[in-house]
PDB file of C-alpha atoms in Angstrom:
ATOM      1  CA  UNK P  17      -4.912  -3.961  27.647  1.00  0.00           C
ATOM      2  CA  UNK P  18      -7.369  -1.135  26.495  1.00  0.00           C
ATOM      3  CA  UNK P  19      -7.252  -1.388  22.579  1.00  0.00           C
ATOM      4  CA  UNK P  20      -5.499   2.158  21.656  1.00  0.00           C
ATOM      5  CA  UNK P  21      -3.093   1.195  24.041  1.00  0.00           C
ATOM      6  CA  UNK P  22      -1.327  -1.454  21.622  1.00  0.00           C
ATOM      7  CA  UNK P  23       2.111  -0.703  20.328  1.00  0.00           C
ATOM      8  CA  UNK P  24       0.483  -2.142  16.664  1.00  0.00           C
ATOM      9  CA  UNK P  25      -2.439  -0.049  16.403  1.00  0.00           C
ATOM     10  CA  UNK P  26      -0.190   3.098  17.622  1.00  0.00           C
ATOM     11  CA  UNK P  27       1.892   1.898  14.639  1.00  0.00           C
ATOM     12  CA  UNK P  28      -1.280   1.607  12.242  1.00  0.00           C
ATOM     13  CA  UNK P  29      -2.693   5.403  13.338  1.00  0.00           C
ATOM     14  CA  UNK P  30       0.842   7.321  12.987  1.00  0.00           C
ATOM     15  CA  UNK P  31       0.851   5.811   9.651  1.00  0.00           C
ATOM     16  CA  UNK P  32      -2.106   7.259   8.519  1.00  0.00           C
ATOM     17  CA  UNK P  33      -1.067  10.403  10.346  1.00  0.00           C
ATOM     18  CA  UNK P  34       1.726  10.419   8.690  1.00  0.00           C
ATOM     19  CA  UNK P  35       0.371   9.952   5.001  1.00  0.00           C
ATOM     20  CA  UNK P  36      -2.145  12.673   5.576  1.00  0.00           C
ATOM     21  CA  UNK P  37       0.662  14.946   6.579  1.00  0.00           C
ATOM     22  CA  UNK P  38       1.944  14.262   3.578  1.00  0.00           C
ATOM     23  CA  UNK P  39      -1.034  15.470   1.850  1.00  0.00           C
ATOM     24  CA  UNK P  40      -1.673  12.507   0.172  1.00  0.00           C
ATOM     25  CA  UNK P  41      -5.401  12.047   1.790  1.00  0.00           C
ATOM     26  CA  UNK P  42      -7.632  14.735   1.048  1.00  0.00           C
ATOM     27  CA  UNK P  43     -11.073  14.090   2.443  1.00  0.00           C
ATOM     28  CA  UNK P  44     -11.499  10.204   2.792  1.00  0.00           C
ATOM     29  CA  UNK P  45      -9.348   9.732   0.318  1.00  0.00           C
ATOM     30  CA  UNK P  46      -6.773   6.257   0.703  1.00  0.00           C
ATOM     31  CA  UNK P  47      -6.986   3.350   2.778  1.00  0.00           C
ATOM     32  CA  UNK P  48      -4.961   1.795   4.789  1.00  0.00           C
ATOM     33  CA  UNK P  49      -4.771  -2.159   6.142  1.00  0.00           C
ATOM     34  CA  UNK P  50      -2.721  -4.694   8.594  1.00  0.00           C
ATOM     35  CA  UNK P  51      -2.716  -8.065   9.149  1.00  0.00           C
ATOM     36  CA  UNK P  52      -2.811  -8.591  12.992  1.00  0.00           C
ATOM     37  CA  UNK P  53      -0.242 -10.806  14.477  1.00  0.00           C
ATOM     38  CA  UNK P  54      -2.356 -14.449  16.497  1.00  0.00           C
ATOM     39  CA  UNK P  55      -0.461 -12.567  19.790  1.00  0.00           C
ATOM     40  CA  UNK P  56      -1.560  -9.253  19.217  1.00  0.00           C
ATOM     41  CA  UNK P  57      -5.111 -10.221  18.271  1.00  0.00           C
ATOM     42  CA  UNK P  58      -4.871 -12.167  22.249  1.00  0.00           C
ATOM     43  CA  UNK P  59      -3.165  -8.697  23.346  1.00  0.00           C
ATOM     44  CA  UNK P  60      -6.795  -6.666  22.613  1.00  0.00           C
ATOM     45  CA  UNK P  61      -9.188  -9.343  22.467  1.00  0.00           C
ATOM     46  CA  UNK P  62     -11.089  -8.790  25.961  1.00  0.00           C
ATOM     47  CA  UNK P  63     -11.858  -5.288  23.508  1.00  0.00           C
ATOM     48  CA  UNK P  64     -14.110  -7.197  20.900  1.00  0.00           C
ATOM     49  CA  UNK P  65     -18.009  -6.650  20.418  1.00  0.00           C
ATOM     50  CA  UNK P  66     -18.024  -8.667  17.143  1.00  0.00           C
ATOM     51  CA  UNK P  67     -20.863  -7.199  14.903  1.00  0.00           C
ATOM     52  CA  UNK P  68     -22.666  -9.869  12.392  1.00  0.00           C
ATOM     53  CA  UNK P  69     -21.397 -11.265   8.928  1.00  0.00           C
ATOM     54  CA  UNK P  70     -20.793  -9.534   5.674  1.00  0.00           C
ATOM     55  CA  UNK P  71     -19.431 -10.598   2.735  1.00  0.00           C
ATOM     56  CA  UNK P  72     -16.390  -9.368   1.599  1.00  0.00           C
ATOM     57  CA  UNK P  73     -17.106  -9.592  -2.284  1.00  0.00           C
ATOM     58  CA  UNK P  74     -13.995 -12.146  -3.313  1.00  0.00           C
ATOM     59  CA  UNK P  75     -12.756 -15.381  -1.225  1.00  0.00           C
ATOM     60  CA  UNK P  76      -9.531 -15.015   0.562  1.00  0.00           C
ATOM     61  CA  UNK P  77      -9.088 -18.457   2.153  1.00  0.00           C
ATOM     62  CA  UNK P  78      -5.440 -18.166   2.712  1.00  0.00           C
ATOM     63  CA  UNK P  79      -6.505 -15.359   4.637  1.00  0.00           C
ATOM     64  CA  UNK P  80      -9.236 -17.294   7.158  1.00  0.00           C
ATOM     65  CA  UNK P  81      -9.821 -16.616  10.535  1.00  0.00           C
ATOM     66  CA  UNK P  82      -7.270 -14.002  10.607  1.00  0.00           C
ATOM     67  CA  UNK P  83      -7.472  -9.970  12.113  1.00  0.00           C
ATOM     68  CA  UNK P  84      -7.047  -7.128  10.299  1.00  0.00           C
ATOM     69  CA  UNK P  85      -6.858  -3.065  11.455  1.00  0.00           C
ATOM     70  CA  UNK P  86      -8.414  -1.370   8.767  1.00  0.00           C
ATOM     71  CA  UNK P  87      -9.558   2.406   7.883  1.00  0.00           C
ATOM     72  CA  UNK P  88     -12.930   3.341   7.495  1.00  0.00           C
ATOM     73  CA  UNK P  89     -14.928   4.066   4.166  1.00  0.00           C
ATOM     74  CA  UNK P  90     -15.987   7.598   4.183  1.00  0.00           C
ATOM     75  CA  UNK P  91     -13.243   8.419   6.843  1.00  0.00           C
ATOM     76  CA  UNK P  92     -10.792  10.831   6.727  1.00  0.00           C
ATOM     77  CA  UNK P  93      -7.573  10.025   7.976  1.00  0.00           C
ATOM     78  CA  UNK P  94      -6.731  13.277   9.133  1.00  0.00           C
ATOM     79  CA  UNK P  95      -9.548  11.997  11.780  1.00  0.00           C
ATOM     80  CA  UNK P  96      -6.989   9.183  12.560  1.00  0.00           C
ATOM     81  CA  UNK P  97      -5.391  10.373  15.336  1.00  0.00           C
ATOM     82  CA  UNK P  98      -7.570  12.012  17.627  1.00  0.00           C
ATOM     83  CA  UNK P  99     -11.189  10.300  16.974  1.00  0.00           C
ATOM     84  CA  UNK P 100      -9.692   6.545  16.037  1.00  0.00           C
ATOM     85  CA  UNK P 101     -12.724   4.455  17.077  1.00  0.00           C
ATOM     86  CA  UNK P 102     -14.677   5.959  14.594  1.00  0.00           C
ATOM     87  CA  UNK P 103     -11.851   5.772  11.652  1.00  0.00           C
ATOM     88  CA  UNK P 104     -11.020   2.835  11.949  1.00  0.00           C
ATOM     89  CA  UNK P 105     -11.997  -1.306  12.648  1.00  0.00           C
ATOM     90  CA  UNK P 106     -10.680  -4.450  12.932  1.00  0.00           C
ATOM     91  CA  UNK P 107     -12.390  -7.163  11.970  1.00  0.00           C
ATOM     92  CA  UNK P 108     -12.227 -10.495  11.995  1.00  0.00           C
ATOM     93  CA  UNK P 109     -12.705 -12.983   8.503  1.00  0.00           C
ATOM     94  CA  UNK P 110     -14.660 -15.993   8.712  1.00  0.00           C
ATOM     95  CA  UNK P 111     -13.345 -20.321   8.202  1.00  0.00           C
ATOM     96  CA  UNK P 112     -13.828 -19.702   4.550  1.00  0.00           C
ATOM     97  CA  UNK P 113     -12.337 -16.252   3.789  1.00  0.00           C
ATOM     98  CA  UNK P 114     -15.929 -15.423   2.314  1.00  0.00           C
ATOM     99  CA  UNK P 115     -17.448 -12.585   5.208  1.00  0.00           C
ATOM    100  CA  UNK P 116     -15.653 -10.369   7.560  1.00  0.00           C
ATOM    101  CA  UNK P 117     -17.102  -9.484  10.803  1.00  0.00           C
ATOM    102  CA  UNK P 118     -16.589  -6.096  12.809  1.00  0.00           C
ATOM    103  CA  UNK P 119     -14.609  -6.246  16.397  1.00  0.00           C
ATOM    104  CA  UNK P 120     -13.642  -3.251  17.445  1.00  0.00           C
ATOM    105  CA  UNK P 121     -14.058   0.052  16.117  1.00  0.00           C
ATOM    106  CA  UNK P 122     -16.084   2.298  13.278  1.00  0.00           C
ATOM    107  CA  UNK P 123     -18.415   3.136  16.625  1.00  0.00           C
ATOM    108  CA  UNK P 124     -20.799   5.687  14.778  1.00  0.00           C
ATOM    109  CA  UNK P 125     -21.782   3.487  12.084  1.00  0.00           C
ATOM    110  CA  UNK P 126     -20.241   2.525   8.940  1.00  0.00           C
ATOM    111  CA  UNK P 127     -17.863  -0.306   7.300  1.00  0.00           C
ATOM    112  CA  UNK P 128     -14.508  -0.791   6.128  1.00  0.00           C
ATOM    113  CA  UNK P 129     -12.898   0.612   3.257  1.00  0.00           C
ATOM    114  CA  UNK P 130     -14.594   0.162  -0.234  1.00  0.00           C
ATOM    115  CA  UNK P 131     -11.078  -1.029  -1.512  1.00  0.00           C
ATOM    116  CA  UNK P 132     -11.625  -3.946   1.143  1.00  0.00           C
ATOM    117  CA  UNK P 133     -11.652  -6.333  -1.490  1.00  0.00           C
ATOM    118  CA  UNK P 134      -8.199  -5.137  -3.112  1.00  0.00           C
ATOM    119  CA  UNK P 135      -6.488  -5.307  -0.210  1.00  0.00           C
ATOM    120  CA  UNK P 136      -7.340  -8.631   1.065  1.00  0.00           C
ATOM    121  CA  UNK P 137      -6.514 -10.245  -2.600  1.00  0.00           C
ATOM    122  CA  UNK P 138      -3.089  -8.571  -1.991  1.00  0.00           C
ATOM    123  CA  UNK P 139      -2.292  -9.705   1.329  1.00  0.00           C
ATOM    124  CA  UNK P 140      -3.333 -13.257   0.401  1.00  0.00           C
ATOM    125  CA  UNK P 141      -0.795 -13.021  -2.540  1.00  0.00           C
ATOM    126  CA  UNK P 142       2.229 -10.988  -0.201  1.00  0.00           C
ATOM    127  CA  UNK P 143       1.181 -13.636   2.390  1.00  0.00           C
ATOM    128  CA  UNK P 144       1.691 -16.521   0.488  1.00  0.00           C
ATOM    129  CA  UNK P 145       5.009 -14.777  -1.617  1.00  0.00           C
ATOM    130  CA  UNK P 146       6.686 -13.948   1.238  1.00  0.00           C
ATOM    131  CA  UNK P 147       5.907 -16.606   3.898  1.00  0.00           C
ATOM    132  CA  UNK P 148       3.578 -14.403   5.830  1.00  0.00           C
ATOM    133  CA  UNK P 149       6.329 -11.970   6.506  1.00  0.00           C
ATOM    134  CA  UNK P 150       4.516  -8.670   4.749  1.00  0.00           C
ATOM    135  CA  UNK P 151       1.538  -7.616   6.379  1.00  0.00           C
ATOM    136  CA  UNK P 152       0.987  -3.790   5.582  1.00  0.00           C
ATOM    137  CA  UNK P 153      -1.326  -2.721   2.486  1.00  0.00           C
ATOM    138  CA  UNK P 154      -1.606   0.878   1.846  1.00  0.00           C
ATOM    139  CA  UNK P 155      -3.129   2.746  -0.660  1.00  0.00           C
ATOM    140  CA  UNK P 156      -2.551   6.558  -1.085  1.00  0.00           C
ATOM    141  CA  UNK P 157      -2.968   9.399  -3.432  1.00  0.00           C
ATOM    142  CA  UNK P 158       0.273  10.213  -4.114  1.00  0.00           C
ATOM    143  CA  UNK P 159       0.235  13.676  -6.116  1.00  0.00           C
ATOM    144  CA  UNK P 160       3.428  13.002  -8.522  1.00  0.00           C
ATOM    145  CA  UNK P 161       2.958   9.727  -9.360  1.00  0.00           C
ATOM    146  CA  UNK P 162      -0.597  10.973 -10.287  1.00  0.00           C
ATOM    147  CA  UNK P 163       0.500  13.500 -12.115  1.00  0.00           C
ATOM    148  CA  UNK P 164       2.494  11.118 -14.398  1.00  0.00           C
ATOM    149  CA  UNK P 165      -0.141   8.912 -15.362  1.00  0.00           C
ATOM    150  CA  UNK P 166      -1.108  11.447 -17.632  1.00  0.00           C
ATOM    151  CA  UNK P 167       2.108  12.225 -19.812  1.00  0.00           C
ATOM    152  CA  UNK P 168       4.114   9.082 -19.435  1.00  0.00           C
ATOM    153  CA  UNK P 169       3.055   5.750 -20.912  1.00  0.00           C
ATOM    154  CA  UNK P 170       1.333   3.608 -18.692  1.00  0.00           C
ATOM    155  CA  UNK P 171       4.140   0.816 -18.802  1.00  0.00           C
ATOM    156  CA  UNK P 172       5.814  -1.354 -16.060  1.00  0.00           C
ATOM    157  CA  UNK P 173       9.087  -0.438 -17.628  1.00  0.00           C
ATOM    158  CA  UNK P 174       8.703   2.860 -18.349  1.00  0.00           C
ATOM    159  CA  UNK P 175       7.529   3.848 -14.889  1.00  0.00           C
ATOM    160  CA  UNK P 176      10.324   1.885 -13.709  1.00  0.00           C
ATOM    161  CA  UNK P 177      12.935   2.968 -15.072  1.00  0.00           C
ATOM    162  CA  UNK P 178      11.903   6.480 -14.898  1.00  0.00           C
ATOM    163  CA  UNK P 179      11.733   6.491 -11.097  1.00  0.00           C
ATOM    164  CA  UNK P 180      14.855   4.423 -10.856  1.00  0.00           C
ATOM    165  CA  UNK P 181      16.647   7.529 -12.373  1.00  0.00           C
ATOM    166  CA  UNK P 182      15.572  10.207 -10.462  1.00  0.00           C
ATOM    167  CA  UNK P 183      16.581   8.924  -6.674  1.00  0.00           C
ATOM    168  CA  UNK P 184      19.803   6.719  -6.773  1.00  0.00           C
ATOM    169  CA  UNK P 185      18.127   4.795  -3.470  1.00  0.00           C
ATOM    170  CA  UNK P 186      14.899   3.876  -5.343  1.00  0.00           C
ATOM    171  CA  UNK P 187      16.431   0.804  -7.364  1.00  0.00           C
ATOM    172  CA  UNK P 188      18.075  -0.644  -3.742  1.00  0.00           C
ATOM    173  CA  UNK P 189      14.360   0.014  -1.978  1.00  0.00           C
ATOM    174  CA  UNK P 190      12.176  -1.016  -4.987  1.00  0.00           C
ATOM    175  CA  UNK P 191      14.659  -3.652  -6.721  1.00  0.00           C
ATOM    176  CA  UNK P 192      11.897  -6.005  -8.278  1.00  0.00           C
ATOM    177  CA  UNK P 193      10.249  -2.518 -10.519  1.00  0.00           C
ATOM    178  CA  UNK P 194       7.057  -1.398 -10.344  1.00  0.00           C
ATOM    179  CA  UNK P 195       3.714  -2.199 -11.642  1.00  0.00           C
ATOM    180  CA  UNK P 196       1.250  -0.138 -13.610  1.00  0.00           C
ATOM    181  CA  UNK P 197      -2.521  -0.859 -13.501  1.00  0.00           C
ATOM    182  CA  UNK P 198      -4.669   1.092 -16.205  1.00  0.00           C
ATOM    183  CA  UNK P 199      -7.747   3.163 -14.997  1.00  0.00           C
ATOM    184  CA  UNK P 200     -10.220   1.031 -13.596  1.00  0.00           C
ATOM    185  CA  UNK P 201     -13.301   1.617 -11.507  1.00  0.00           C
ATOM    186  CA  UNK P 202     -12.447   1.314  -7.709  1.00  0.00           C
ATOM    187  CA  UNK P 203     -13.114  -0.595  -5.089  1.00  0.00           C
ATOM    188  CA  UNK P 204     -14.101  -3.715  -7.540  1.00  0.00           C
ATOM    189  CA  UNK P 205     -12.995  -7.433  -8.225  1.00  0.00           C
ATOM    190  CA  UNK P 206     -11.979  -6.260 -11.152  1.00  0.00           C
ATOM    191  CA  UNK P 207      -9.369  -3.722 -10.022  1.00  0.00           C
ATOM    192  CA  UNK P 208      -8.396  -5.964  -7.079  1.00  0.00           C
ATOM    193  CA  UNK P 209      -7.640  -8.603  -9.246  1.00  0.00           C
ATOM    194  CA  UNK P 210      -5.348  -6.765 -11.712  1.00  0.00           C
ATOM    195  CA  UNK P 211      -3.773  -5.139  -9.000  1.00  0.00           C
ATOM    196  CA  UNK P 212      -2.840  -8.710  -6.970  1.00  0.00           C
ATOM    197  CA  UNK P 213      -1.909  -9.952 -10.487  1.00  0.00           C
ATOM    198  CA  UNK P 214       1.114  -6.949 -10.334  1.00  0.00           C
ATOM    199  CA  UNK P 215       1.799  -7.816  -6.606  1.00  0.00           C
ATOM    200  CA  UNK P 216       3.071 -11.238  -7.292  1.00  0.00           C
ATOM    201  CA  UNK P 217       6.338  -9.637  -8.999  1.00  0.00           C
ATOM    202  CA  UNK P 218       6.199  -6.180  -7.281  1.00  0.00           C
ATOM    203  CA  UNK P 219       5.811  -4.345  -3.423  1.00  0.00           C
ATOM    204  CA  UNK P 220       4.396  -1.644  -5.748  1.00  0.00           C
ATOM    205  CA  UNK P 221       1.552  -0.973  -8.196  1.00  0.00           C
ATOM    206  CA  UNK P 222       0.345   2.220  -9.523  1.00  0.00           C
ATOM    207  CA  UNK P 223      -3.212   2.718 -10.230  1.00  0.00           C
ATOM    208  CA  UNK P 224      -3.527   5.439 -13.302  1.00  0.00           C
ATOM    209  CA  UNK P 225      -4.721   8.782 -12.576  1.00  0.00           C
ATOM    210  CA  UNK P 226      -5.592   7.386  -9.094  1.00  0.00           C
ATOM    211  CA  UNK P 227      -2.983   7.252  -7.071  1.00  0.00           C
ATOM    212  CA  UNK P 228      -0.366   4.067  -5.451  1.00  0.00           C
ATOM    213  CA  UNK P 229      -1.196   0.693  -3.800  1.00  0.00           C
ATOM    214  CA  UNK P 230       2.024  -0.751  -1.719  1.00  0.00           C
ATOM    215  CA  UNK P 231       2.840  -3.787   0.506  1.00  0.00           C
ATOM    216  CA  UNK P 232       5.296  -4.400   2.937  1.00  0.00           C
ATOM    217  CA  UNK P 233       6.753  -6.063   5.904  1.00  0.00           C
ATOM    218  CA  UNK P 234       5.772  -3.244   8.452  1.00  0.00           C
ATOM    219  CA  UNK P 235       4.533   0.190   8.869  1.00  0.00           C
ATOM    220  CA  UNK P 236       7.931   1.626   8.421  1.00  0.00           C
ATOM    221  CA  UNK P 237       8.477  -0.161   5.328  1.00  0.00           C
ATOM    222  CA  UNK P 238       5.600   0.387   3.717  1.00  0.00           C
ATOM    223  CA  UNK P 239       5.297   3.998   4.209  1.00  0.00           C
ATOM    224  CA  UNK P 240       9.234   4.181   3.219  1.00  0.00           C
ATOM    225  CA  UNK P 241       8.815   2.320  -0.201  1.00  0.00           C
ATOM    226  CA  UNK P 242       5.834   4.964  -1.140  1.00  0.00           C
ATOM    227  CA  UNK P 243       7.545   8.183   0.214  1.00  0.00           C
ATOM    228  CA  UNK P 244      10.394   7.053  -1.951  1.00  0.00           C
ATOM    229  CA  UNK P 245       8.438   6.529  -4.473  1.00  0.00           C
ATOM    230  CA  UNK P 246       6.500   9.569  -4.624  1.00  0.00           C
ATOM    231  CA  UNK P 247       9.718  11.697  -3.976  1.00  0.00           C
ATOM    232  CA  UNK P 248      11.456  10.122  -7.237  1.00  0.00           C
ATOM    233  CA  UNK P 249       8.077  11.432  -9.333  1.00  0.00           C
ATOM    234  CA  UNK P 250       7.953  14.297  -7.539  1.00  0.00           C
ATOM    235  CA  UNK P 251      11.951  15.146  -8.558  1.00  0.00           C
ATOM    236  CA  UNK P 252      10.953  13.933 -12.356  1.00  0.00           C
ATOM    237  CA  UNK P 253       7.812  16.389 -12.422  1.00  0.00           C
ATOM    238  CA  UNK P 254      10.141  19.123 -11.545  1.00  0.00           C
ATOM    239  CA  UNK P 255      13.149  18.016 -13.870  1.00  0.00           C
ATOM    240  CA  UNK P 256      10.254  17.749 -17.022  1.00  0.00           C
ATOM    241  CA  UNK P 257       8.919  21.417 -15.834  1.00  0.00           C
ATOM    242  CA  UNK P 258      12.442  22.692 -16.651  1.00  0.00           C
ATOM    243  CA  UNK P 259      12.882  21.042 -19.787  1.00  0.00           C
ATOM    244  CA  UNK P 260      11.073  17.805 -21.617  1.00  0.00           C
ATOM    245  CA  UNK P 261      15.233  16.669 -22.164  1.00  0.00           C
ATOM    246  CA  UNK P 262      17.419  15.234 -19.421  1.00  0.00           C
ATOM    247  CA  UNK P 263      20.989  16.522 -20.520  1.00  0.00           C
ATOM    248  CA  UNK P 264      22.366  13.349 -18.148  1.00  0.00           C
ATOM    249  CA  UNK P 265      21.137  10.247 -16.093  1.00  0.00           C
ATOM    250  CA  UNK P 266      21.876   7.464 -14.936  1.00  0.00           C
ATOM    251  CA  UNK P 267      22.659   4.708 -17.808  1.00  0.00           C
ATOM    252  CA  UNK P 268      21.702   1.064 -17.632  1.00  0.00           C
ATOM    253  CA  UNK P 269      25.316   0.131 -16.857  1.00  0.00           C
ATOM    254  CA  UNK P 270      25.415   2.587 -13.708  1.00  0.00           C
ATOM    255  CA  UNK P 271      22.200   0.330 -12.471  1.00  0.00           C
ATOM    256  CA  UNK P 272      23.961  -2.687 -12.895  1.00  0.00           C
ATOM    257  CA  UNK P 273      27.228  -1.482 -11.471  1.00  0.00           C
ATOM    258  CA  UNK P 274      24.891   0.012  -8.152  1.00  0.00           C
ATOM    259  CA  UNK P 275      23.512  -3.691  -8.298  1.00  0.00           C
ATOM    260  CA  UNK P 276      26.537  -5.636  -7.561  1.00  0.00           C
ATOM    261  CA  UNK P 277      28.201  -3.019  -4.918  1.00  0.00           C
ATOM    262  CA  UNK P 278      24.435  -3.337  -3.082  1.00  0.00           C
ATOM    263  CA  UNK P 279      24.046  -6.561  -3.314  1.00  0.00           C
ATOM    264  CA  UNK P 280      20.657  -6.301  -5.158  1.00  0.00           C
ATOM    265  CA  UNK P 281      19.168  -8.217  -8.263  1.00  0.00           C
ATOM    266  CA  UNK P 282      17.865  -5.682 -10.639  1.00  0.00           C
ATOM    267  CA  UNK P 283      15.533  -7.380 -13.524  1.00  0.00           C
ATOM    268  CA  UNK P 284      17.304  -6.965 -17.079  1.00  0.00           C
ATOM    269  CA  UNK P 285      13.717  -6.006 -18.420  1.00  0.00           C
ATOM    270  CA  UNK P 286      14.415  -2.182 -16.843  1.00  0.00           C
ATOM    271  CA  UNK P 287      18.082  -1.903 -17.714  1.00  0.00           C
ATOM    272  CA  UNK P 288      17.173  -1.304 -21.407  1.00  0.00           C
ATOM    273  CA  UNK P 289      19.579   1.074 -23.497  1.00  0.00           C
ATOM    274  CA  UNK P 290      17.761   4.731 -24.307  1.00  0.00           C
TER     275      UNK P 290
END
């Protein structure tokens, strides 16, 4: 099967289609990652030209000797969908989880995302949280959420509950909260290692005055938990623009009653009284 041809990496494009659509990928801005299934790797494989050994700049060994699609550094994913070989790679980690390796892909040069190291810490943690059933990491520079890092404080609980109020759906597709990393330099240990520390609670992080990192099951998933996401901030910006006071919400006991007709667990830690 030619490479483009596979269902997965027709997934993997329209999501980064999608998110620049959005508008949340100006210039090369986000990155975007999967973690190829053993029978999709043997679906493409006649495809490969590996390229030699780098190191990825952390150890992943939970991760060895798996695939992943990932976007380009420098790219632009509004380039996603009609020059893909040069957006995008997959590539191929080594026994150790040390060095990645080029397959397929980036044909005029370059190398995967700088935030390579973040997401690879972060599907090692969602792989080993969730039994291996996430396998989408996607970062994005989501224009509300931004916008909040600068007036709200930079709080799990805050951010949380904030969000949960705004879109009655958010608590039922982001149950567990959300986490908040300070600014930090990216595409770093550092920053990758904060952020993986948030990802063992949540499918969500926020990185301050940066943007949103998110993991998830599958493309739809993923890309559904940040559009929600973003769409709650982007309903708060609006409601603070009008006035800095919300005449009504919805009250800790509301979330709990929501809870129990959903079927949902929603941490105690968010359902503080205001």
């Amino acid at each position: 099967m030619k490479f483009l041809d596979a269902e997965f990496v027709q997934g993997f494009i329209r999501m980064g289609d999608d998110g620049w659509q959005q508008g949340w990928h100006e210039r090369n801005g986000g990155n975007l990652s999967y973690r190829v299934k053993p029978e999709e790797v043997e679906l493409v494989k006649e495809n490969f030209e590996p390229k030699e050994w780098k190191p990825i700049g952390t150890s992943v060994p939970q991760l060895a000797g798996e695939y992943f699609l990932v976007t380009g550094s420098g790219k632009f994913f509004r380039n996603l969908i009609i020059k893909p070989e040069d957006s995008m790679c997959m590539i191929e980690l080594d026994d150790k989880g040390e060095n990645y390796r080029i397959v397929w892909g980036l044909v005029n040069g370059g190398r995967p995302t700088s935030e390579l190291p973040s997401h690879l810490m972060n599907h090692e943690v969602k792989k080993i949280a969730t039994n291996g059933k996430y396998r989408v990491i996607y970062h994005a520079h989501t224009t509300n959420i931004i916008a909040l890092t600068f007036v709200l404080p930079l709080k799990d609980e805050v951010f949380t509950r904030e969000l949960w109020e705004m879109a009655t759906e958010c608590p039922v597709v982001f149950p567990s909260g959300i986490g908040v990393v300070p600014w930090m330099v990216p595409g770093g240990r550092d920053i990758a290692v904060a952020t993986s520390k948030l990802m063992k609670d949540y499918d969500l992080a926020i990185w301050a005055h940066h943007g949103m990192f998110a993991a998830g099951e599958d493309f739809d998933l993923t890309f559904g938990l940040m559009h929600t996401a973003e769409k709650s901030a982007e309903i708060l910006v609006k409601a603070l623009s009008m006035s800095p006071n919300k005449l009504q919400t919805i009250t800790a006991q509301n979330f709990r009653d929501l809870a129990k007709d959903f079927n949902v667990s929603l941490p105690e830690k968010f359902l503080f009284e205001k």
